[in-house]
Amino acid sequence: MCYALPAVRNERLLIIEEILRMGCDGLCLDFMRQPPMVQYHPAVTEPYTEKTGRDPRKINIKNEPDAFRDWIRYRADILTGFMEEVRRLVRRLEFELDRHIPVMVRVPDDGFTANMIAGIDIRRWCEAHLADEIAVHPLQWIHGIWQHDAAPYADLGRLSGVKVYGGVNGYPVEKGFGQNPVCIAQ
């Protein structure tokens, strides 16, 4: 289900068009439950290797942080391209259906670098007005990042004019999960 695969992007665009034509009030693209990028799928690694001469699987994040940043930026460009396609589709349908259709994206609040590692260049999406709204959530998905902070996203929203919503889903405490009270307060 990697967005680097044209079939995946096309399927998602067809689904989005279908639900928008059904009359929904907006669109929420949830990048929380399904990572948008398959980390080292050949559809991603082969074009990168051809472009740069580097095999991304051999980049050592500790010894080559600049090379790793280039790699994750490259991966994020793929999902940004999908978001550009979504925005074009939504604009076309807004004109055709004569109504505004806001686009919300739901992303983890564990920082812009962690977002980029997941293929989500949220700063670029806001700067390019690819999303009208952001919902952030303290999803714990990456080892070593334990602090979640919605403040940088709120700042990004203020600068770009994108609405930002903080969110904490409830988890049943009896199942061993709980809510982070700091995240709830923020």
PDB file of C-alpha atoms in Angstrom:
ATOM      1  CA  MET A   1       0.000   0.000   0.000  1.00  0.00           C
ATOM      2  CA  CYS A   2       2.927   2.311  -0.693  1.00  0.00           C
ATOM      3  CA  TYR A   3       2.196   5.645  -2.353  1.00  0.00           C
ATOM      4  CA  ALA A   4       5.304   5.162  -4.500  1.00  0.00           C
ATOM      5  CA  LEU A   5       3.243   2.687  -6.523  1.00  0.00           C
ATOM      6  CA  PRO A   6       1.115   4.398  -9.186  1.00  0.00           C
ATOM      7  CA  ALA A   7      -1.660   1.819  -8.723  1.00  0.00           C
ATOM      8  CA  VAL A   8      -1.977   2.757  -5.044  1.00  0.00           C
ATOM      9  CA  ARG A   9      -2.140   6.493  -5.782  1.00  0.00           C
ATOM     10  CA  ASN A  10      -4.665   5.961  -8.571  1.00  0.00           C
ATOM     11  CA  GLU A  11      -6.866   3.731  -6.407  1.00  0.00           C
ATOM     12  CA  ARG A  12      -6.871   6.329  -3.622  1.00  0.00           C
ATOM     13  CA  LEU A  13      -7.725   9.141  -6.036  1.00  0.00           C
ATOM     14  CA  LEU A  14     -10.653   7.143  -7.441  1.00  0.00           C
ATOM     15  CA  ILE A  15     -11.938   6.484  -3.912  1.00  0.00           C
ATOM     16  CA  ILE A  16     -11.559  10.154  -2.979  1.00  0.00           C
ATOM     17  CA  GLU A  17     -13.440  11.258  -6.090  1.00  0.00           C
ATOM     18  CA  GLU A  18     -16.232   8.773  -5.428  1.00  0.00           C
ATOM     19  CA  ILE A  19     -16.791   9.868  -1.826  1.00  0.00           C
ATOM     20  CA  LEU A  20     -16.633  13.559  -2.723  1.00  0.00           C
ATOM     21  CA  ARG A  21     -19.230  13.064  -5.434  1.00  0.00           C
ATOM     22  CA  MET A  22     -21.454  11.339  -2.857  1.00  0.00           C
ATOM     23  CA  GLY A  23     -21.687  14.677  -1.087  1.00  0.00           C
ATOM     24  CA  CYS A  24     -19.413  14.533   1.938  1.00  0.00           C
ATOM     25  CA  ASP A  25     -18.589  17.878   3.562  1.00  0.00           C
ATOM     26  CA  GLY A  26     -14.836  17.409   3.469  1.00  0.00           C
ATOM     27  CA  LEU A  27     -11.970  15.004   3.186  1.00  0.00           C
ATOM     28  CA  CYS A  28      -9.724  13.631   5.934  1.00  0.00           C
ATOM     29  CA  LEU A  29      -6.632  11.765   4.818  1.00  0.00           C
ATOM     30  CA  ASP A  30      -5.410   9.735   7.769  1.00  0.00           C
ATOM     31  CA  PHE A  31      -1.675   9.066   7.697  1.00  0.00           C
ATOM     32  CA  MET A  32      -1.712   7.618  11.206  1.00  0.00           C
ATOM     33  CA  ARG A  33      -2.868   4.039  10.909  1.00  0.00           C
ATOM     34  CA  GLN A  34      -1.201   3.121   7.645  1.00  0.00           C
ATOM     35  CA  PRO A  35       2.311   4.389   7.033  1.00  0.00           C
ATOM     36  CA  PRO A  36       2.241   6.160   3.689  1.00  0.00           C
ATOM     37  CA  MET A  37       5.603   4.808   2.570  1.00  0.00           C
ATOM     38  CA  VAL A  38       7.024   1.318   2.386  1.00  0.00           C
ATOM     39  CA  GLN A  39      10.474   2.129   3.670  1.00  0.00           C
ATOM     40  CA  TYR A  40      12.748   0.296   1.255  1.00  0.00           C
ATOM     41  CA  HIS A  41      10.424  -0.986  -1.438  1.00  0.00           C
ATOM     42  CA  PRO A  42      12.126  -1.262  -4.846  1.00  0.00           C
ATOM     43  CA  ALA A  43       9.613   1.270  -6.231  1.00  0.00           C
ATOM     44  CA  VAL A  44      11.274   3.815  -3.936  1.00  0.00           C
ATOM     45  CA  THR A  45      14.878   2.617  -3.686  1.00  0.00           C
ATOM     46  CA  GLU A  46      15.581   1.892  -7.342  1.00  0.00           C
ATOM     47  CA  PRO A  47      14.718   5.373  -8.678  1.00  0.00           C
ATOM     48  CA  TYR A  48      16.649   6.945  -5.786  1.00  0.00           C
ATOM     49  CA  THR A  49      19.699   4.795  -6.530  1.00  0.00           C
ATOM     50  CA  GLU A  50      19.479   5.685 -10.233  1.00  0.00           C
ATOM     51  CA  LYS A  51      19.193   9.392  -9.410  1.00  0.00           C
ATOM     52  CA  THR A  52      21.910   9.617  -6.763  1.00  0.00           C
ATOM     53  CA  GLY A  53      24.124   6.577  -7.262  1.00  0.00           C
ATOM     54  CA  ARG A  54      23.507   5.683  -3.592  1.00  0.00           C
ATOM     55  CA  ASP A  55      21.686   2.652  -2.281  1.00  0.00           C
ATOM     56  CA  PRO A  56      19.536   4.110   0.517  1.00  0.00           C
ATOM     57  CA  ARG A  57      19.627   0.815   2.415  1.00  0.00           C
ATOM     58  CA  LYS A  58      23.337   1.373   2.965  1.00  0.00           C
ATOM     59  CA  ILE A  59      23.060   4.916   4.340  1.00  0.00           C
ATOM     60  CA  ASN A  60      24.126   5.021   7.980  1.00  0.00           C
ATOM     61  CA  ILE A  61      21.972   7.581   9.770  1.00  0.00           C
ATOM     62  CA  LYS A  62      24.553   8.179  12.498  1.00  0.00           C
ATOM     63  CA  ASN A  63      27.562   8.572  10.210  1.00  0.00           C
ATOM     64  CA  GLU A  64      25.797  10.150   7.233  1.00  0.00           C
ATOM     65  CA  PRO A  65      23.002  12.384   8.541  1.00  0.00           C
ATOM     66  CA  ASP A  66      22.998  14.591   5.426  1.00  0.00           C
ATOM     67  CA  ALA A  67      22.634  11.579   3.127  1.00  0.00           C
ATOM     68  CA  PHE A  68      19.827  10.250   5.336  1.00  0.00           C
ATOM     69  CA  ARG A  69      18.046  13.641   5.194  1.00  0.00           C
ATOM     70  CA  ASP A  70      18.307  13.583   1.395  1.00  0.00           C
ATOM     71  CA  TRP A  71      16.840  10.076   1.346  1.00  0.00           C
ATOM     72  CA  ILE A  72      13.868  10.888   3.563  1.00  0.00           C
ATOM     73  CA  ARG A  73      13.250  14.111   1.653  1.00  0.00           C
ATOM     74  CA  TYR A  74      13.182  12.094  -1.565  1.00  0.00           C
ATOM     75  CA  ARG A  75      10.669   9.670  -0.043  1.00  0.00           C
ATOM     76  CA  ALA A  76       8.537  12.527   1.249  1.00  0.00           C
ATOM     77  CA  ASP A  77       8.443  14.066  -2.229  1.00  0.00           C
ATOM     78  CA  ILE A  78       6.469  11.018  -3.358  1.00  0.00           C
ATOM     79  CA  LEU A  79       3.654  11.617  -0.890  1.00  0.00           C
ATOM     80  CA  THR A  80       3.799  15.366  -1.552  1.00  0.00           C
ATOM     81  CA  GLY A  81       3.204  14.528  -5.223  1.00  0.00           C
ATOM     82  CA  PHE A  82       0.141  12.544  -4.187  1.00  0.00           C
ATOM     83  CA  MET A  83      -1.097  15.484  -2.108  1.00  0.00           C
ATOM     84  CA  GLU A  84      -0.672  17.736  -5.145  1.00  0.00           C
ATOM     85  CA  GLU A  85      -2.815  15.300  -7.139  1.00  0.00           C
ATOM     86  CA  VAL A  86      -5.426  15.328  -4.362  1.00  0.00           C
ATOM     87  CA  ARG A  87      -5.492  19.126  -4.326  1.00  0.00           C
ATOM     88  CA  ARG A  88      -5.948  19.285  -8.129  1.00  0.00           C
ATOM     89  CA  LEU A  89      -8.775  16.733  -7.923  1.00  0.00           C
ATOM     90  CA  VAL A  90     -10.479  18.588  -5.077  1.00  0.00           C
ATOM     91  CA  ARG A  91     -10.212  21.947  -6.884  1.00  0.00           C
ATOM     92  CA  ARG A  92     -11.706  20.413 -10.025  1.00  0.00           C
ATOM     93  CA  LEU A  93     -14.574  18.908  -8.034  1.00  0.00           C
ATOM     94  CA  GLU A  94     -15.143  22.114  -6.064  1.00  0.00           C
ATOM     95  CA  PHE A  95     -15.634  23.928  -9.359  1.00  0.00           C
ATOM     96  CA  GLU A  96     -17.773  21.164 -10.856  1.00  0.00           C
ATOM     97  CA  LEU A  97     -19.915  20.637  -7.734  1.00  0.00           C
ATOM     98  CA  ASP A  98     -19.970  24.339  -6.808  1.00  0.00           C
ATOM     99  CA  ARG A  99     -19.013  23.855  -3.160  1.00  0.00           C
ATOM    100  CA  HIS A 100     -15.958  24.168  -0.949  1.00  0.00           C
ATOM    101  CA  ILE A 101     -14.338  20.870   0.069  1.00  0.00           C
ATOM    102  CA  PRO A 102     -11.794  21.245   2.886  1.00  0.00           C
ATOM    103  CA  VAL A 103      -8.894  18.801   2.993  1.00  0.00           C
ATOM    104  CA  MET A 104      -7.675  17.663   6.418  1.00  0.00           C
ATOM    105  CA  VAL A 105      -4.626  15.491   7.032  1.00  0.00           C
ATOM    106  CA  ARG A 106      -4.142  13.518  10.239  1.00  0.00           C
ATOM    107  CA  VAL A 107      -0.490  13.107  11.225  1.00  0.00           C
ATOM    108  CA  PRO A 108       1.587  12.127  14.265  1.00  0.00           C
ATOM    109  CA  ASP A 109       2.706  15.012  16.498  1.00  0.00           C
ATOM    110  CA  ASP A 110       6.189  13.627  17.097  1.00  0.00           C
ATOM    111  CA  GLY A 111       7.987  16.335  15.156  1.00  0.00           C
ATOM    112  CA  PHE A 112       8.721  17.366  11.629  1.00  0.00           C
ATOM    113  CA  THR A 113      11.748  15.061  11.288  1.00  0.00           C
ATOM    114  CA  ALA A 114       9.758  12.011  12.377  1.00  0.00           C
ATOM    115  CA  ASN A 115       6.986  13.080   9.998  1.00  0.00           C
ATOM    116  CA  MET A 116       9.526  13.311   7.185  1.00  0.00           C
ATOM    117  CA  ILE A 117      10.826   9.818   8.012  1.00  0.00           C
ATOM    118  CA  ALA A 118       7.240   8.603   7.578  1.00  0.00           C
ATOM    119  CA  GLY A 119       7.060  10.346   4.195  1.00  0.00           C
ATOM    120  CA  ILE A 120       5.038  13.305   5.460  1.00  0.00           C
ATOM    121  CA  ASP A 121       6.474  16.743   4.638  1.00  0.00           C
ATOM    122  CA  ILE A 122       3.824  18.613   6.604  1.00  0.00           C
ATOM    123  CA  ARG A 123       5.655  21.957   6.428  1.00  0.00           C
ATOM    124  CA  ARG A 124       5.743  21.817   2.648  1.00  0.00           C
ATOM    125  CA  TRP A 125       2.089  20.765   2.504  1.00  0.00           C
ATOM    126  CA  CYS A 126       1.117  23.811   4.537  1.00  0.00           C
ATOM    127  CA  GLU A 127       3.345  26.202   2.594  1.00  0.00           C
ATOM    128  CA  ALA A 128       1.877  24.920  -0.699  1.00  0.00           C
ATOM    129  CA  HIS A 129      -1.696  24.934   0.719  1.00  0.00           C
ATOM    130  CA  LEU A 130      -2.127  21.240  -0.036  1.00  0.00           C
ATOM    131  CA  ALA A 131      -4.072  20.831   3.218  1.00  0.00           C
ATOM    132  CA  ASP A 132      -6.611  23.188   4.747  1.00  0.00           C
ATOM    133  CA  GLU A 133      -6.533  21.548   8.160  1.00  0.00           C
ATOM    134  CA  ILE A 134      -4.200  19.339  10.202  1.00  0.00           C
ATOM    135  CA  ALA A 135      -5.212  17.011  13.005  1.00  0.00           C
ATOM    136  CA  VAL A 136      -2.255  15.915  15.113  1.00  0.00           C
ATOM    137  CA  HIS A 137      -2.161  12.905  17.389  1.00  0.00           C
ATOM    138  CA  PRO A 138       0.484  11.487  19.769  1.00  0.00           C
ATOM    139  CA  LEU A 139       1.006   8.207  17.955  1.00  0.00           C
ATOM    140  CA  GLN A 140       4.030   6.371  19.325  1.00  0.00           C
ATOM    141  CA  TRP A 141       5.526   4.756  16.259  1.00  0.00           C
ATOM    142  CA  ILE A 142       9.213   5.566  16.174  1.00  0.00           C
ATOM    143  CA  HIS A 143      11.724   4.321  18.738  1.00  0.00           C
ATOM    144  CA  GLY A 144      13.478   7.045  20.687  1.00  0.00           C
ATOM    145  CA  ILE A 145      10.900   9.789  20.213  1.00  0.00           C
ATOM    146  CA  TRP A 146       8.846   9.897  23.371  1.00  0.00           C
ATOM    147  CA  GLN A 147       7.803  13.507  23.565  1.00  0.00           C
ATOM    148  CA  HIS A 148       4.829  14.681  21.613  1.00  0.00           C
ATOM    149  CA  ASP A 149       4.178  18.360  21.126  1.00  0.00           C
ATOM    150  CA  ALA A 150       1.408  19.998  19.146  1.00  0.00           C
ATOM    151  CA  ALA A 151       2.956  23.472  19.584  1.00  0.00           C
ATOM    152  CA  PRO A 152       5.198  23.384  16.462  1.00  0.00           C
ATOM    153  CA  TYR A 153       2.170  22.333  14.418  1.00  0.00           C
ATOM    154  CA  ALA A 154       0.097  25.152  15.904  1.00  0.00           C
ATOM    155  CA  ASP A 155       2.888  27.583  14.990  1.00  0.00           C
ATOM    156  CA  LEU A 156       3.008  26.141  11.472  1.00  0.00           C
ATOM    157  CA  GLY A 157      -0.739  26.575  11.187  1.00  0.00           C
ATOM    158  CA  ARG A 158      -0.576  30.198  12.294  1.00  0.00           C
ATOM    159  CA  LEU A 159       2.177  30.957   9.779  1.00  0.00           C
ATOM    160  CA  SER A 160       0.495  29.203   6.857  1.00  0.00           C
ATOM    161  CA  GLY A 161      -3.164  29.880   7.614  1.00  0.00           C
ATOM    162  CA  VAL A 162      -3.900  26.164   8.037  1.00  0.00           C
ATOM    163  CA  LYS A 163      -6.236  25.168  10.877  1.00  0.00           C
ATOM    164  CA  VAL A 164      -4.642  22.798  13.387  1.00  0.00           C
ATOM    165  CA  TYR A 165      -6.516  20.484  15.727  1.00  0.00           C
ATOM    166  CA  GLY A 166      -4.886  18.596  18.572  1.00  0.00           C
ATOM    167  CA  GLY A 167      -6.231  15.185  19.271  1.00  0.00           C
ATOM    168  CA  VAL A 168      -5.877  12.362  21.706  1.00  0.00           C
ATOM    169  CA  ASN A 169      -7.819   9.201  21.092  1.00  0.00           C
ATOM    170  CA  GLY A 170      -8.935   7.339  24.157  1.00  0.00           C
ATOM    171  CA  TYR A 171      -7.381   3.988  24.936  1.00  0.00           C
ATOM    172  CA  PRO A 172      -8.881   1.611  27.481  1.00  0.00           C
ATOM    173  CA  VAL A 173      -6.710   1.757  30.597  1.00  0.00           C
ATOM    174  CA  GLU A 174      -7.680  -1.816  31.517  1.00  0.00           C
ATOM    175  CA  LYS A 175      -5.865  -3.057  28.383  1.00  0.00           C
ATOM    176  CA  GLY A 176      -2.593  -1.587  29.571  1.00  0.00           C
ATOM    177  CA  PHE A 177      -2.792   1.615  27.584  1.00  0.00           C
ATOM    178  CA  GLY A 178      -3.479   5.054  28.872  1.00  0.00           C
ATOM    179  CA  GLN A 179      -3.584   8.629  27.805  1.00  0.00           C
ATOM    180  CA  ASN A 180      -0.635  10.900  28.224  1.00  0.00           C
ATOM    181  CA  PRO A 181      -2.012  13.661  30.508  1.00  0.00           C
ATOM    182  CA  VAL A 182       0.571  16.141  29.223  1.00  0.00           C
ATOM    183  CA  CYS A 183      -0.629  15.637  25.655  1.00  0.00           C
ATOM    184  CA  ILE A 184      -4.245  16.009  26.753  1.00  0.00           C
ATOM    185  CA  ALA A 185      -3.456  19.266  28.581  1.00  0.00           C
ATOM    186  CA  GLN A 186      -1.566  20.699  25.624  1.00  0.00           C
TER     187      GLN A 186
END
